[in-house]
Amino acid sequence: MMARTKFRKEADRLADLGADIVVLDEEESGRALVKRALGVLHLDHTAEHFTI
Amino acid sequence: MIPRVLHAVAVSRSRELFTLTVAGLCLGVAFLAAVMGLSVVLGAFVAGLAVSECMYKHRILSDVAPIKDLFPTIFFVSVGLGIELRPLIDDWALVLSIAAGLTVGKTILVAIIARVLGLGWRAATYAGIGLGSAGEFSLVLMGRSADMTAWPLDTDQSLLAAMALSMAMVPVLMRFAGPIGEWLEKNAPKWLRVERGNPSTHRGSVDLSDHAIVCGYGPVGRALVSALSAQGVPTVVIDLNAEAIRKLQATGQPALFADAAQGEVWDLCAADRARLVAFTFPATPAVEHAINVVREKIRPSP
Protein backbone atom coordinates (compact mmCIF):
# COMPACT_ATOMS: atom_id res chain seq x y z
CA MET A 1 0.00 0.00 0.00
CA MET A 2 1.16 3.53 -0.75
CA ALA A 3 -0.07 6.82 0.66
CA ARG A 4 0.75 10.48 0.54
CA THR A 5 0.43 13.05 3.33
CA LYS A 6 1.58 16.50 4.37
CA PHE A 7 2.96 16.18 7.86
CA ARG A 8 5.27 13.81 9.72
CA LYS A 9 2.73 12.89 12.41
CA GLU A 10 0.17 11.89 9.78
CA ALA A 11 2.80 9.88 7.93
CA ASP A 12 3.67 7.96 11.09
CA ARG A 13 -0.01 7.27 11.73
CA LEU A 14 -0.50 5.93 8.18
CA ALA A 15 2.56 3.75 8.53
CA ASP A 16 1.18 2.38 11.81
CA LEU A 17 -2.08 1.65 10.02
CA GLY A 18 -0.21 -0.51 7.52
CA ALA A 19 0.87 1.71 4.63
CA ASP A 20 4.08 0.25 3.19
CA ILE A 21 5.24 3.45 1.53
CA VAL A 22 4.24 6.90 2.75
CA VAL A 23 5.31 9.89 0.68
CA LEU A 24 5.64 12.94 2.92
CA ASP A 25 5.00 16.18 1.01
CA GLU A 26 7.14 18.38 3.26
CA GLU A 27 10.07 16.01 3.09
CA GLU A 28 9.82 15.51 -0.67
CA SER A 29 9.49 19.20 -1.45
CA GLY A 30 12.28 20.02 1.01
CA ARG A 31 14.55 17.45 -0.60
CA ALA A 32 13.68 18.86 -4.02
CA LEU A 33 14.47 22.40 -2.86
CA VAL A 34 17.87 21.42 -1.45
CA LYS A 35 18.69 19.40 -4.58
CA ARG A 36 17.71 22.28 -6.88
CA ALA A 37 19.63 24.81 -4.78
CA LEU A 38 22.80 22.72 -4.99
CA GLY A 39 22.22 22.21 -8.70
CA VAL A 40 21.81 25.95 -9.35
CA LEU A 41 25.18 26.52 -7.67
CA HIS A 42 26.74 23.69 -9.72
CA LEU A 43 27.46 21.69 -6.58
CA ASP A 44 27.20 17.97 -6.08
CA HIS A 45 23.53 17.31 -5.41
CA THR A 46 23.52 13.57 -5.05
CA ALA A 47 21.39 12.31 -2.20
CA GLU A 48 24.29 11.50 0.12
CA HIS A 49 25.11 15.18 0.42
CA PHE A 50 21.95 16.01 2.31
CA THR A 51 19.27 14.50 4.51
CA ILE A 52 15.98 15.94 5.67
CA MET B 1 17.36 43.27 31.82
CA ILE B 2 16.18 44.65 28.46
CA PRO B 3 17.62 41.73 26.42
CA ARG B 4 15.91 39.27 28.80
CA VAL B 5 12.55 40.99 28.39
CA LEU B 6 12.97 41.06 24.61
CA HIS B 7 13.93 37.40 24.56
CA ALA B 8 10.86 36.43 26.58
CA VAL B 9 8.65 38.30 24.10
CA ALA B 10 10.52 37.04 21.03
CA VAL B 11 9.88 33.46 22.04
CA SER B 12 6.14 34.14 21.66
CA ARG B 13 6.85 34.91 17.95
CA SER B 14 4.21 37.65 18.01
CA ARG B 15 5.33 40.52 15.81
CA GLU B 16 2.87 43.02 17.31
CA LEU B 17 3.82 42.17 20.89
CA PHE B 18 7.52 42.50 20.06
CA THR B 19 7.12 45.94 18.47
CA LEU B 20 4.93 47.14 21.34
CA THR B 21 7.45 45.86 23.89
CA VAL B 22 10.33 47.71 22.22
CA ALA B 23 8.32 50.95 22.07
CA GLY B 24 7.15 50.44 25.66
CA LEU B 25 10.68 49.82 26.92
CA CYS B 26 12.05 52.96 25.26
CA LEU B 27 9.19 55.13 26.49
CA GLY B 28 9.33 53.50 29.93
CA VAL B 29 13.05 54.15 30.39
CA ALA B 30 12.58 57.72 29.14
CA PHE B 31 9.78 58.23 31.68
CA LEU B 32 11.91 56.68 34.43
CA ALA B 33 14.71 59.10 33.59
CA ALA B 34 12.28 62.02 33.86
CA VAL B 35 11.04 60.76 37.23
CA MET B 36 14.66 60.60 38.41
CA GLY B 37 15.13 64.21 37.37
CA LEU B 38 17.16 63.42 34.25
CA SER B 39 16.41 64.36 30.66
CA VAL B 40 13.67 62.36 28.89
CA VAL B 41 15.84 62.38 25.79
CA LEU B 42 18.78 60.99 27.72
CA GLY B 43 16.57 58.17 29.00
CA ALA B 44 15.36 57.33 25.50
CA PHE B 45 18.96 57.48 24.28
CA VAL B 46 20.12 55.02 26.96
CA ALA B 47 17.20 52.69 26.18
CA GLY B 48 18.14 52.84 22.51
CA LEU B 49 21.75 51.97 23.33
CA ALA B 50 20.66 48.98 25.41
CA VAL B 51 18.36 47.75 22.65
CA SER B 52 21.01 48.22 19.98
CA GLU B 53 23.39 45.89 21.80
CA CYS B 54 21.04 42.91 21.92
CA MET B 55 20.67 40.15 19.32
CA TYR B 56 17.26 41.46 18.26
CA LYS B 57 18.66 44.72 16.90
CA HIS B 58 18.12 43.73 13.26
CA ARG B 59 14.48 42.93 13.85
CA ILE B 60 13.99 46.17 15.80
CA LEU B 61 15.70 48.16 13.05
CA SER B 62 13.36 46.59 10.50
CA ASP B 63 10.32 47.41 12.60
CA VAL B 64 11.17 51.07 13.17
CA ALA B 65 12.50 51.73 9.66
CA PRO B 66 9.16 52.98 8.26
CA ILE B 67 8.83 55.64 10.97
CA LYS B 68 12.48 56.50 11.55
CA ASP B 69 12.51 58.81 8.53
CA LEU B 70 9.46 60.71 9.77
CA PHE B 71 10.64 61.73 13.22
CA PRO B 72 13.99 63.27 12.21
CA THR B 73 12.12 65.38 9.64
CA ILE B 74 9.78 66.72 12.31
CA PHE B 75 12.72 67.26 14.66
CA PHE B 76 14.86 69.17 12.17
CA VAL B 77 11.96 71.26 10.90
CA SER B 78 11.19 72.25 14.49
CA VAL B 79 14.86 73.18 15.01
CA GLY B 80 14.91 75.18 11.78
CA LEU B 81 11.79 77.08 12.81
CA GLY B 82 13.61 78.11 16.01
CA ILE B 83 16.34 79.98 14.10
CA GLU B 84 15.88 83.75 13.86
CA LEU B 85 17.40 85.35 10.78
CA ARG B 86 18.32 88.75 12.25
CA PRO B 87 21.01 87.53 14.73
CA LEU B 88 22.25 85.22 11.99
CA ILE B 89 22.83 88.15 9.60
CA ASP B 90 24.32 90.37 12.29
CA ASP B 91 26.76 87.70 13.54
CA TRP B 92 27.49 85.96 10.22
CA ALA B 93 31.23 85.89 10.87
CA LEU B 94 30.76 84.22 14.25
CA VAL B 95 28.27 81.72 12.81
CA LEU B 96 30.60 80.84 9.92
CA SER B 97 33.58 80.49 12.27
CA ILE B 98 31.73 78.18 14.64
CA ALA B 99 30.34 76.08 11.76
CA ALA B 100 33.76 75.79 10.08
CA GLY B 101 35.57 75.01 13.33
CA LEU B 102 33.00 72.44 14.39
CA THR B 103 32.92 70.70 11.00
CA VAL B 104 36.68 70.63 10.44
CA GLY B 105 37.44 69.60 14.02
CA LYS B 106 34.85 66.85 14.16
CA THR B 107 35.73 65.58 10.68
CA ILE B 108 39.40 65.20 11.63
CA LEU B 109 38.53 63.58 14.96
CA VAL B 110 36.14 61.04 13.42
CA ALA B 111 38.56 60.26 10.58
CA ILE B 112 41.36 59.61 13.09
CA ILE B 113 39.08 57.31 15.12
CA ALA B 114 38.09 55.49 11.93
CA ARG B 115 41.76 55.02 11.03
CA VAL B 116 42.57 53.75 14.51
CA LEU B 117 39.72 51.24 14.12
CA GLY B 118 41.35 49.99 10.92
CA LEU B 119 39.40 51.66 8.13
CA GLY B 120 41.21 52.78 4.99
CA TRP B 121 41.69 56.48 4.20
CA ARG B 122 38.78 56.56 1.76
CA ALA B 123 36.32 55.05 4.24
CA ALA B 124 37.72 57.16 7.07
CA THR B 125 37.23 60.33 5.02
CA TYR B 126 33.66 59.37 4.23
CA ALA B 127 33.04 58.64 7.92
CA GLY B 128 34.68 61.90 8.99
CA ILE B 129 32.76 64.12 6.60
CA GLY B 130 29.52 62.20 7.03
CA LEU B 131 29.67 62.60 10.81
CA GLY B 132 31.44 65.96 10.79
CA SER B 133 28.36 68.07 11.38
CA ALA B 134 26.68 68.79 14.70
CA GLY B 135 24.67 65.80 15.83
CA GLU B 136 21.00 65.72 16.75
CA PHE B 137 21.86 65.11 20.38
CA SER B 138 23.94 68.27 20.57
CA LEU B 139 20.81 70.24 19.63
CA VAL B 140 18.96 68.59 22.49
CA LEU B 141 21.82 69.29 24.90
CA MET B 142 22.00 72.88 23.70
CA GLY B 143 18.32 73.30 24.41
CA ARG B 144 18.89 72.10 27.96
CA SER B 145 21.92 74.37 28.35
CA ALA B 146 19.90 77.36 27.16
CA ASP B 147 17.30 76.62 29.83
CA MET B 148 20.08 76.90 32.40
CA THR B 149 21.20 80.22 30.86
CA ALA B 150 24.72 78.94 30.40
CA TRP B 151 25.26 81.70 27.82
CA PRO B 152 23.43 84.78 26.52
CA LEU B 153 20.36 84.24 24.34
CA ASP B 154 21.94 85.74 21.20
CA THR B 155 24.90 83.31 21.49
CA ASP B 156 22.38 80.52 21.66
CA GLN B 157 20.97 81.66 18.31
CA SER B 158 24.43 81.82 16.74
CA LEU B 159 25.24 78.31 17.95
CA LEU B 160 21.94 76.99 16.65
CA ALA B 161 22.52 78.59 13.25
CA ALA B 162 26.10 77.26 13.12
CA MET B 163 24.90 73.75 13.90
CA ALA B 164 22.22 73.94 11.22
CA LEU B 165 24.78 75.26 8.75
CA SER B 166 27.21 72.44 9.54
CA MET B 167 24.42 69.91 8.87
CA ALA B 168 23.47 71.62 5.60
CA MET B 169 27.09 71.47 4.41
CA VAL B 170 27.36 67.69 4.73
CA PRO B 171 25.76 66.75 1.34
CA VAL B 172 28.02 69.27 -0.43
CA LEU B 173 31.17 68.13 1.38
CA MET B 174 30.36 64.46 0.77
CA ARG B 175 30.99 65.03 -2.95
CA PHE B 176 34.63 65.72 -2.11
CA ALA B 177 35.02 62.77 0.27
CA GLY B 178 35.96 60.29 -2.47
CA PRO B 179 38.68 62.42 -4.11
CA ILE B 180 40.08 63.52 -0.73
CA GLY B 181 40.14 59.91 0.48
CA GLU B 182 41.91 58.73 -2.67
CA TRP B 183 44.44 61.55 -2.38
CA LEU B 184 45.13 60.59 1.21
CA GLU B 185 45.51 56.90 0.24
CA LYS B 186 48.31 57.91 -2.12
CA ASN B 187 49.91 60.82 -0.31
CA ALA B 188 49.44 60.30 3.42
CA PRO B 189 52.73 60.04 5.33
CA LYS B 190 53.88 56.45 5.88
CA TRP B 191 53.56 56.67 9.65
CA LEU B 192 49.84 57.40 9.17
CA ARG B 193 49.27 54.34 6.97
CA VAL B 194 47.56 51.90 9.29
CA GLU B 195 46.87 48.40 7.98
CA ARG B 196 43.26 47.91 6.99
CA GLY B 197 41.13 45.80 9.23
CA ASN B 198 37.68 44.37 8.78
CA PRO B 199 35.33 46.64 10.72
CA SER B 200 32.09 44.92 9.73
CA THR B 201 32.93 41.83 11.73
CA HIS B 202 33.12 43.96 14.87
CA ARG B 203 29.66 45.34 14.31
CA GLY B 204 27.97 42.00 13.85
CA SER B 205 26.88 42.71 10.29
CA VAL B 206 27.42 40.07 7.67
CA ASP B 207 30.54 40.56 5.55
CA LEU B 208 30.07 38.00 2.80
CA SER B 209 29.99 37.59 -0.94
CA ASP B 210 29.01 34.68 -3.18
CA HIS B 211 27.03 33.35 -0.27
CA ALA B 212 23.60 31.80 0.09
CA ILE B 213 20.81 33.37 2.14
CA VAL B 214 18.55 30.79 3.71
CA CYS B 215 15.22 32.07 5.01
CA GLY B 216 13.67 29.77 7.55
CA TYR B 217 15.56 27.33 9.72
CA GLY B 218 13.15 24.44 9.93
CA PRO B 219 14.06 20.92 8.75
CA VAL B 220 14.48 22.06 5.13
CA GLY B 221 16.48 25.17 6.04
CA ARG B 222 18.76 23.12 8.28
CA ALA B 223 19.32 20.55 5.52
CA LEU B 224 20.11 23.28 3.00
CA VAL B 225 22.55 25.11 5.30
CA SER B 226 24.23 21.82 6.13
CA ALA B 227 24.51 20.78 2.46
CA LEU B 228 25.85 24.15 1.36
CA SER B 229 28.30 24.44 4.24
CA ALA B 230 29.59 20.93 3.53
CA GLN B 231 30.48 22.06 0.04
CA GLY B 232 32.12 25.30 1.12
CA VAL B 233 29.34 27.77 0.37
CA PRO B 234 28.98 30.40 3.13
CA THR B 235 25.42 30.87 4.33
CA VAL B 236 23.38 33.43 6.23
CA VAL B 237 20.24 32.31 8.02
CA ILE B 238 17.17 34.50 8.59
CA ASP B 239 14.55 33.27 11.00
CA LEU B 240 12.14 34.49 13.66
CA ASN B 241 12.94 31.63 16.01
CA ALA B 242 15.01 33.34 18.70
CA GLU B 243 16.35 30.11 20.21
CA ALA B 244 17.49 28.75 16.86
CA ILE B 245 19.23 32.01 15.97
CA ARG B 246 20.92 32.21 19.36
CA LYS B 247 22.29 28.68 18.96
CA LEU B 248 23.48 29.36 15.41
CA GLN B 249 25.24 32.56 16.43
CA ALA B 250 26.92 30.70 19.27
CA THR B 251 28.48 28.35 16.72
CA GLY B 252 29.72 31.25 14.61
CA GLN B 253 27.14 30.77 11.84
CA PRO B 254 25.94 34.14 10.49
CA ALA B 255 22.28 34.31 11.47
CA LEU B 256 19.79 37.13 11.87
CA PHE B 257 16.72 37.20 14.04
CA ALA B 258 14.72 39.14 11.50
CA ASP B 259 11.66 39.25 9.27
CA ALA B 260 12.46 38.49 5.63
CA ALA B 261 9.72 40.91 4.56
CA GLN B 262 11.74 43.92 5.78
CA GLY B 263 14.11 45.59 3.32
CA GLU B 264 16.88 46.43 5.81
CA VAL B 265 17.40 42.75 6.53
CA TRP B 266 18.54 42.18 2.96
CA ASP B 267 21.07 44.99 3.20
CA LEU B 268 22.49 43.34 6.32
CA CYS B 269 22.66 40.02 4.48
CA ALA B 270 24.43 41.63 1.50
CA ALA B 271 21.71 40.28 -0.81
CA ASP B 272 23.21 42.10 -3.79
CA ARG B 273 26.35 39.95 -3.47
CA ALA B 274 24.60 36.64 -2.76
CA ARG B 275 24.56 33.68 -5.17
CA LEU B 276 21.33 32.24 -3.85
CA VAL B 277 18.30 33.23 -1.83
CA ALA B 278 16.19 30.31 -0.66
CA PHE B 279 12.83 30.55 1.09
CA THR B 280 12.52 27.20 2.79
CA PHE B 281 9.12 27.70 4.43
CA PRO B 282 5.89 27.14 2.48
CA ALA B 283 4.10 30.40 3.42
CA THR B 284 3.26 31.84 0.01
CA PRO B 285 1.95 35.32 1.03
CA ALA B 286 5.05 35.99 3.16
CA VAL B 287 7.36 34.69 0.43
CA GLU B 288 5.58 36.80 -2.23
CA HIS B 289 6.17 39.92 -0.17
CA ALA B 290 9.79 39.02 0.56
CA ILE B 291 10.53 38.31 -3.11
CA ASN B 292 9.31 41.80 -4.04
CA VAL B 293 11.52 43.32 -1.36
CA VAL B 294 14.57 41.34 -2.50
CA ARG B 295 14.00 42.28 -6.13
CA GLU B 296 13.97 45.97 -5.17
CA LYS B 297 17.25 45.51 -3.31
CA ILE B 298 19.01 43.60 -6.06
CA ARG B 299 17.68 45.67 -8.93
CA PRO B 300 16.79 49.12 -7.60
CA SER B 301 14.21 50.87 -9.75
CA PRO B 302 15.68 53.86 -11.69
mmCIF file of N, CA and C in Angstrom, chain B residues 22 88 101 185 195 197 236 244:
data_model
loop_
_atom_site.group_PDB
_atom_site.id
_atom_site.type_symbol
_atom_site.label_atom_id
_atom_site.label_comp_id
_atom_site.label_asym_id
_atom_site.label_seq_id
_atom_site.Cartn_x
_atom_site.Cartn_y
_atom_site.Cartn_z
ATOM 1 N N VAL B 22 9.185 46.836 22.482
ATOM 2 C CA VAL B 22 10.333 47.714 22.217
ATOM 3 C C VAL B 22 9.940 49.170 22.450
ATOM 4 N N LEU B 88 21.426 85.980 12.931
ATOM 5 C CA LEU B 88 22.254 85.220 11.995
ATOM 6 C C LEU B 88 22.976 86.158 11.031
ATOM 7 N N GLY B 101 34.763 75.640 12.285
ATOM 8 C CA GLY B 101 35.571 75.013 13.334
ATOM 9 C C GLY B 101 34.986 73.679 13.764
ATOM 10 N N GLU B 185 44.997 58.277 0.416
ATOM 11 C CA GLU B 185 45.513 56.901 0.245
ATOM 12 C C GLU B 185 46.893 56.935 -0.400
ATOM 13 N N GLU B 195 47.394 49.527 8.753
ATOM 14 C CA GLU B 195 46.871 48.396 7.980
ATOM 15 C C GLU B 195 45.354 48.337 8.091
ATOM 16 N N GLY B 197 41.745 46.912 8.534
ATOM 17 C CA GLY B 197 41.128 45.804 9.233
ATOM 18 C C GLY B 197 39.825 45.436 8.577
ATOM 19 N N VAL B 236 23.955 32.546 5.212
ATOM 20 C CA VAL B 236 23.376 33.426 6.231
ATOM 21 C C VAL B 236 21.947 32.955 6.455
ATOM 22 N N ALA B 244 16.690 29.303 17.961
ATOM 23 C CA ALA B 244 17.495 28.746 16.863
ATOM 24 C C ALA B 244 18.588 29.721 16.455
#
